[in-house]
mmCIF file of C-alpha atoms in Angstrom:
data_model
loop_
_atom_site.group_PDB
_atom_site.id
_atom_site.type_symbol
_atom_site.label_atom_id
_atom_site.label_comp_id
_atom_site.label_asym_id
_atom_site.label_seq_id
_atom_site.Cartn_x
_atom_site.Cartn_y
_atom_site.Cartn_z
ATOM 1 C CA GLY L 3 -12.152 48.866 -7.724
ATOM 2 C CA ALA L 4 -10.576 46.210 -9.167
ATOM 3 C CA VAL L 5 -8.792 47.769 -13.426
ATOM 4 C CA VAL L 6 -9.778 45.951 -16.107
ATOM 5 C CA SER L 7 -7.827 47.426 -19.453
ATOM 6 C CA GLN L 8 -8.333 46.971 -23.105
ATOM 7 C CA HIS L 9 -5.896 47.150 -25.885
ATOM 8 C CA PRO L 10 -6.217 48.782 -28.602
ATOM 9 C CA SER L 11 -9.031 51.417 -27.265
ATOM 10 C CA TRP L 12 -8.994 52.296 -31.287
ATOM 11 C CA VAL L 13 -8.518 50.121 -34.483
ATOM 12 C CA ILE L 14 -9.343 50.457 -38.028
ATOM 13 C CA CYS L 15 -8.439 47.317 -40.562
ATOM 14 C CA LYS L 16 -8.871 46.458 -44.136
ATOM 15 C CA SER L 17 -11.630 43.963 -44.577
ATOM 16 C CA GLY L 18 -10.283 40.672 -44.780
ATOM 17 C CA THR L 19 -7.732 41.189 -41.932
ATOM 18 C CA SER L 20 -7.941 39.894 -38.381
ATOM 19 C CA VAL L 21 -7.785 41.771 -35.619
ATOM 20 C CA LYS L 22 -6.825 40.947 -31.689
ATOM 21 C CA ILE L 23 -8.430 42.638 -29.027
ATOM 22 C CA GLU L 24 -6.383 42.369 -24.952
ATOM 23 C CA CYS L 25 -8.309 42.531 -22.251
ATOM 24 C CA ARG L 26 -6.234 42.618 -19.045
ATOM 25 C CA SER L 27 -7.251 41.985 -14.989
ATOM 26 C CA LEU L 28 -4.492 44.377 -13.617
ATOM 27 C CA ASP L 29 -5.033 44.127 -10.096
ATOM 28 C CA PHE L 30 -7.016 40.359 -9.651
ATOM 29 C CA GLN L 31 -7.314 37.320 -10.913
ATOM 30 C CA ALA L 32 -10.290 36.663 -13.501
ATOM 31 C CA THR L 33 -11.536 33.060 -13.868
ATOM 32 C CA THR L 34 -14.327 34.160 -16.097
ATOM 33 C CA MET L 35 -14.182 36.994 -18.800
ATOM 34 C CA PHE L 36 -16.960 38.148 -20.912
ATOM 35 C CA TRP L 37 -17.104 39.883 -24.398
ATOM 36 C CA TYR L 38 -19.716 42.481 -25.350
ATOM 37 C CA ARG L 39 -20.393 43.706 -28.677
ATOM 38 C CA GLN L 40 -22.339 47.407 -28.649
ATOM 39 C CA PHE L 41 -23.863 49.046 -31.769
ATOM 40 C CA PRO L 42 -24.266 52.888 -32.076
ATOM 41 C CA LYS L 43 -27.086 54.029 -29.580
ATOM 42 C CA GLN L 44 -27.846 50.030 -28.240
ATOM 43 C CA SER L 45 -27.600 48.194 -25.136
ATOM 44 C CA LEU L 46 -24.643 45.925 -24.531
ATOM 45 C CA MET L 47 -24.716 42.804 -25.996
ATOM 46 C CA LEU L 48 -22.805 39.739 -24.453
ATOM 47 C CA MET L 49 -21.168 37.562 -27.179
ATOM 48 C CA ALA L 50 -19.205 35.134 -25.134
ATOM 49 C CA THR L 51 -18.313 33.862 -21.915
ATOM 50 C CA SER L 52 -14.343 33.144 -21.332
ATOM 51 C CA ASN L 53 -12.577 30.814 -18.909
ATOM 52 C CA GLU L 54 -9.172 30.537 -17.963
ATOM 53 C CA GLY L 55 -8.008 27.040 -19.639
ATOM 54 C CA SER L 56 -10.712 26.083 -21.135
ATOM 55 C CA LYS L 57 -13.222 26.756 -24.393
ATOM 56 C CA ALA L 58 -15.239 29.531 -24.497
ATOM 57 C CA THR L 59 -19.130 29.465 -24.509
ATOM 58 C CA TYR L 60 -20.309 31.884 -26.772
ATOM 59 C CA GLU L 61 -24.263 32.974 -27.142
ATOM 60 C CA GLN L 62 -26.737 32.397 -29.810
ATOM 61 C CA GLY L 63 -25.697 33.553 -32.971
ATOM 62 C CA VAL L 64 -22.003 34.617 -32.437
ATOM 63 C CA GLU L 65 -19.861 32.650 -34.701
ATOM 64 C CA LYS L 66 -16.932 31.206 -32.634
ATOM 65 C CA ASP L 67 -14.639 31.074 -35.656
ATOM 66 C CA LYS L 68 -15.184 34.254 -36.522
ATOM 67 C CA PHE L 69 -14.290 35.736 -33.101
ATOM 68 C CA LEU L 70 -11.953 33.595 -31.237
ATOM 69 C CA ILE L 71 -11.421 33.655 -27.621
ATOM 70 C CA ASN L 72 -8.194 32.890 -25.825
ATOM 71 C CA HIS L 73 -8.140 32.974 -22.100
ATOM 72 C CA ALA L 74 -4.830 31.229 -21.396
ATOM 73 C CA SER L 75 -4.236 33.055 -18.279
ATOM 74 C CA LEU L 76 -5.984 34.328 -15.275
ATOM 75 C CA THR L 77 -5.339 37.936 -16.086
ATOM 76 C CA LEU L 78 -5.839 37.863 -19.945
ATOM 77 C CA SER L 79 -8.305 37.284 -22.469
ATOM 78 C CA THR L 80 -7.923 37.926 -25.857
ATOM 79 C CA LEU L 81 -11.004 38.117 -29.304
ATOM 80 C CA THR L 82 -10.053 37.869 -32.258
ATOM 81 C CA VAL L 83 -11.945 39.007 -35.039
ATOM 82 C CA THR L 84 -11.124 37.009 -38.227
ATOM 83 C CA SER L 85 -11.260 38.156 -41.829
ATOM 84 C CA ALA L 86 -12.722 41.132 -40.851
ATOM 85 C CA HIS L 87 -15.945 43.032 -43.001
ATOM 86 C CA PRO L 88 -17.714 46.404 -42.234
ATOM 87 C CA GLU L 89 -20.582 44.584 -40.194
ATOM 88 C CA ASP L 90 -18.097 43.385 -37.674
ATOM 89 C CA SER L 91 -17.582 47.437 -36.882
ATOM 90 C CA SER L 92 -18.793 47.766 -33.648
ATOM 91 C CA PHE L 93 -17.476 49.172 -30.041
ATOM 92 C CA TYR L 94 -16.218 45.748 -28.132
ATOM 93 C CA ILE L 95 -15.957 45.434 -24.225
ATOM 94 C CA CYS L 96 -14.392 43.203 -22.065
ATOM 95 C CA SER L 97 -15.038 42.478 -18.765
ATOM 96 C CA ALA L 98 -14.011 40.710 -15.499
ATOM 97 C CA ALA L 99 -15.781 39.036 -12.631
ATOM 98 C CA GLY L 100 -15.579 39.776 -8.890
ATOM 99 C CA THR L 101 -14.077 37.441 -6.647
ATOM 100 C CA GLY L 102 -16.442 38.040 -4.301
ATOM 101 C CA GLY L 103 -20.127 36.633 -4.375
ATOM 102 C CA THR L 104 -22.462 39.504 -5.753
ATOM 103 C CA GLY L 105 -21.900 39.669 -9.253
ATOM 104 C CA GLU L 106 -20.163 42.209 -9.249
ATOM 105 C CA LEU L 107 -18.010 43.095 -12.979
ATOM 106 C CA PHE L 108 -15.379 45.320 -13.731
ATOM 107 C CA PHE L 109 -15.498 46.369 -17.491
ATOM 108 C CA GLY L 110 -12.435 48.010 -19.843
ATOM 109 C CA GLU L 111 -12.492 50.852 -21.749
ATOM 110 C CA GLY L 112 -13.645 49.160 -24.731
ATOM 111 C CA SER L 113 -12.244 49.096 -28.331
ATOM 112 C CA ARG L 114 -13.489 50.525 -31.426
ATOM 113 C CA LEU L 115 -13.262 48.373 -34.569
ATOM 114 C CA THR L 116 -13.567 50.030 -37.883
ATOM 115 C CA VAL L 117 -13.169 48.000 -40.767
ATOM 116 C CA LEU L 118 -12.648 49.601 -44.202
ATOM 117 C CA LEU F 23 -32.730 34.883 -15.875
ATOM 118 C CA ALA F 24 -33.997 38.051 -14.233
ATOM 119 C CA LYS F 25 -34.973 40.393 -16.945
ATOM 120 C CA THR F 26 -35.428 43.937 -16.055
ATOM 121 C CA THR F 27 -37.218 46.632 -16.977
ATOM 122 C CA GLN F 28 -36.273 50.709 -16.877
ATOM 123 C CA PRO F 29 -37.641 53.653 -18.483
ATOM 124 C CA ILE F 30 -36.045 54.142 -21.996
ATOM 125 C CA SER F 31 -34.664 58.006 -21.161
ATOM 126 C CA MET F 32 -35.205 60.832 -18.462
ATOM 127 C CA ASP F 33 -34.867 64.327 -18.810
ATOM 128 C CA SER F 34 -33.485 66.698 -15.393
ATOM 129 C CA TYR F 35 -32.390 69.678 -14.697
ATOM 130 C CA GLU F 36 -29.052 70.315 -12.899
ATOM 131 C CA GLY F 37 -28.788 70.501 -9.173
ATOM 132 C CA GLN F 38 -32.442 68.028 -8.882
ATOM 133 C CA GLU F 39 -32.436 64.794 -7.729
ATOM 134 C CA VAL F 40 -32.921 61.796 -10.217
ATOM 135 C CA ASN F 41 -34.867 58.626 -9.291
ATOM 136 C CA ILE F 42 -34.419 55.853 -12.288
ATOM 137 C CA THR F 43 -36.882 52.492 -11.381
ATOM 138 C CA CYS F 44 -36.316 49.224 -12.081
ATOM 139 C CA SER F 45 -38.435 46.285 -12.172
ATOM 140 C CA HIS F 46 -37.143 43.145 -11.732
ATOM 141 C CA ASN F 47 -40.264 40.532 -11.167
ATOM 142 C CA ASN F 48 -38.293 37.593 -11.157
ATOM 143 C CA ILE F 49 -35.822 38.217 -9.173
ATOM 144 C CA ALA F 50 -33.921 35.066 -7.559
ATOM 145 C CA THR F 51 -32.885 35.149 -4.232
ATOM 146 C CA ASN F 52 -29.039 34.628 -4.767
ATOM 147 C CA ASP F 53 -29.133 37.784 -7.081
ATOM 148 C CA TYR F 54 -27.827 41.142 -5.920
ATOM 149 C CA ILE F 55 -28.497 44.231 -8.139
ATOM 150 C CA THR F 56 -26.414 46.391 -9.147
ATOM 151 C CA TRP F 57 -25.554 49.392 -11.380
ATOM 152 C CA TYR F 58 -23.629 50.565 -14.198
ATOM 153 C CA GLN F 59 -23.087 54.069 -16.053
ATOM 154 C CA GLN F 60 -22.215 54.432 -19.561
ATOM 155 C CA PHE F 61 -20.800 57.579 -21.258
ATOM 156 C CA PRO F 62 -20.814 57.153 -25.028
ATOM 157 C CA SER F 63 -17.353 55.384 -26.438
ATOM 158 C CA GLN F 64 -16.548 54.023 -22.918
ATOM 159 C CA GLY F 65 -16.711 50.556 -21.251
ATOM 160 C CA PRO F 66 -19.594 51.100 -18.317
ATOM 161 C CA ARG F 67 -18.788 51.835 -14.887
ATOM 162 C CA PHE F 68 -20.294 50.342 -11.581
ATOM 163 C CA ILE F 69 -22.279 53.140 -9.307
ATOM 164 C CA ILE F 70 -24.235 50.814 -6.447
ATOM 165 C CA GLN F 71 -24.695 47.600 -5.768
ATOM 166 C CA GLY F 72 -27.336 46.417 -3.506
ATOM 167 C CA TYR F 73 -29.387 42.955 -2.097
ATOM 168 C CA LYS F 74 -32.225 44.189 0.143
ATOM 169 C CA THR F 75 -33.065 47.829 1.788
ATOM 170 C CA LYS F 76 -31.189 50.796 1.073
ATOM 171 C CA VAL F 77 -27.643 51.146 0.075
ATOM 172 C CA THR F 78 -25.698 54.827 -0.495
ATOM 173 C CA ASN F 79 -22.253 55.519 -1.367
ATOM 174 C CA GLU F 80 -20.758 59.109 -2.051
ATOM 175 C CA VAL F 81 -22.290 59.095 -5.668
ATOM 176 C CA ALA F 82 -25.592 57.475 -4.945
ATOM 177 C CA SER F 83 -27.992 55.150 -3.499
ATOM 178 C CA LEU F 84 -30.172 52.363 -3.960
ATOM 179 C CA PHE F 85 -33.994 51.533 -2.963
ATOM 180 C CA ILE F 86 -34.909 48.081 -2.681
ATOM 181 C CA PRO F 87 -38.114 47.058 -1.482
ATOM 182 C CA ALA F 88 -39.040 44.348 0.970
ATOM 183 C CA ASP F 89 -40.422 41.806 -1.818
ATOM 184 C CA ARG F 90 -37.250 42.725 -4.034
ATOM 185 C CA LYS F 91 -38.991 42.715 -7.305
ATOM 186 C CA SER F 92 -37.649 46.674 -7.657
ATOM 187 C CA SER F 93 -34.999 48.913 -7.365
ATOM 188 C CA THR F 94 -34.228 52.706 -7.458
ATOM 189 C CA LEU F 95 -31.212 54.501 -8.279
ATOM 190 C CA SER F 96 -31.140 57.655 -6.788
ATOM 191 C CA LEU F 97 -28.837 60.273 -8.011
ATOM 192 C CA PRO F 98 -28.789 63.484 -5.606
ATOM 193 C CA ARG F 99 -28.457 66.852 -7.016
ATOM 194 C CA VAL F 100 -27.438 65.633 -10.586
ATOM 195 C CA SER F 101 -24.668 68.072 -12.742
ATOM 196 C CA LEU F 102 -24.518 67.880 -16.930
ATOM 197 C CA SER F 103 -21.946 65.152 -16.345
ATOM 198 C CA ASP F 104 -24.116 62.489 -15.425
ATOM 199 C CA THR F 105 -25.345 62.748 -18.411
ATOM 200 C CA ALA F 106 -25.129 58.687 -19.851
ATOM 201 C CA VAL F 107 -27.266 55.572 -19.988
ATOM 202 C CA TYR F 108 -27.793 53.791 -16.925
ATOM 203 C CA TYR F 109 -28.062 50.190 -16.469
ATOM 204 C CA CYS F 110 -29.693 47.800 -13.870
ATOM 205 C CA LEU F 111 -28.166 43.917 -13.772
ATOM 206 C CA VAL F 112 -29.462 41.562 -11.701
ATOM 207 C CA GLY F 113 -27.350 38.687 -10.841
ATOM 208 C CA SER F 114 -25.497 36.548 -8.664
ATOM 209 C CA ARG F 115 -21.557 34.652 -9.139
ATOM 210 C CA GLY F 116 -22.390 31.545 -9.747
ATOM 211 C CA GLY F 117 -26.070 32.068 -10.736
ATOM 212 C CA SER F 118 -26.804 31.689 -14.282
ATOM 213 C CA GLY F 119 -26.240 34.567 -16.683
ATOM 214 C CA TYR F 120 -25.571 36.990 -14.174
ATOM 215 C CA ALA F 121 -23.612 38.532 -16.904
ATOM 216 C CA LEU F 122 -26.146 38.623 -19.620
ATOM 217 C CA ASN F 123 -28.944 41.003 -18.241
ATOM 218 C CA PHE F 124 -28.180 44.403 -20.028
ATOM 219 C CA GLY F 125 -31.567 45.663 -20.987
ATOM 220 C CA LYS F 126 -32.106 48.628 -22.983
ATOM 221 C CA GLY F 127 -31.332 50.941 -19.668
ATOM 222 C CA THR F 128 -32.265 54.790 -19.347
ATOM 223 C CA SER F 129 -30.568 56.985 -21.285
ATOM 224 C CA LEU F 130 -30.462 59.991 -18.305
ATOM 225 C CA LEU F 131 -30.500 64.126 -20.287
ATOM 226 C CA VAL F 132 -29.293 66.892 -17.892
ATOM 227 C CA THR F 133 -29.683 70.121 -18.849
ATOM 228 C CA PRO F 134 -28.834 73.769 -16.948
#
């Protein structure tokens, strides 16, 4: 199956700093990628849809100025958490849409963000 | 959007067959049904996908009745390593919100 890789897998930062998480499709071109956030013992919550070459579409309640998404190429989307605070600590997961028409998603390994 | 409903949790012993049912009453004509497995602190992993009837691969079977309003993931002879959360998603590329429908999932606990 298709491979999606996230980096870093975990990051610890101080409050007020910004953190960038990368999501790469390694063996296919992903015109659409998705970013999720998952709190402990909860389900994945979609944050935004990232389309190559255009602005991301954010879900209701997600601050686009705080969670900057860039999808500049067909294999890379980035999520930048700006001015991170402890409440932003979470597990962030990206996925890429398969090229077929069946709606299959390929997920990255996830990135654990801890804001001190 | 096709909302999905699954049992919150299930328990099983090693070696038994586990069936997890997902309800999706308003599934659209173009929607596929996809099941994912997630271990703690990992991204979800694709298990199986189907449109209708029965699909089988090396790890699971997926049963979909004719009305497609539900589906059942069947895991044969589970082992301890099958302890995970299982999500049923319904959607299709090009349809609206096919990446949205992560319900609460089913937490499966397999014990010796």
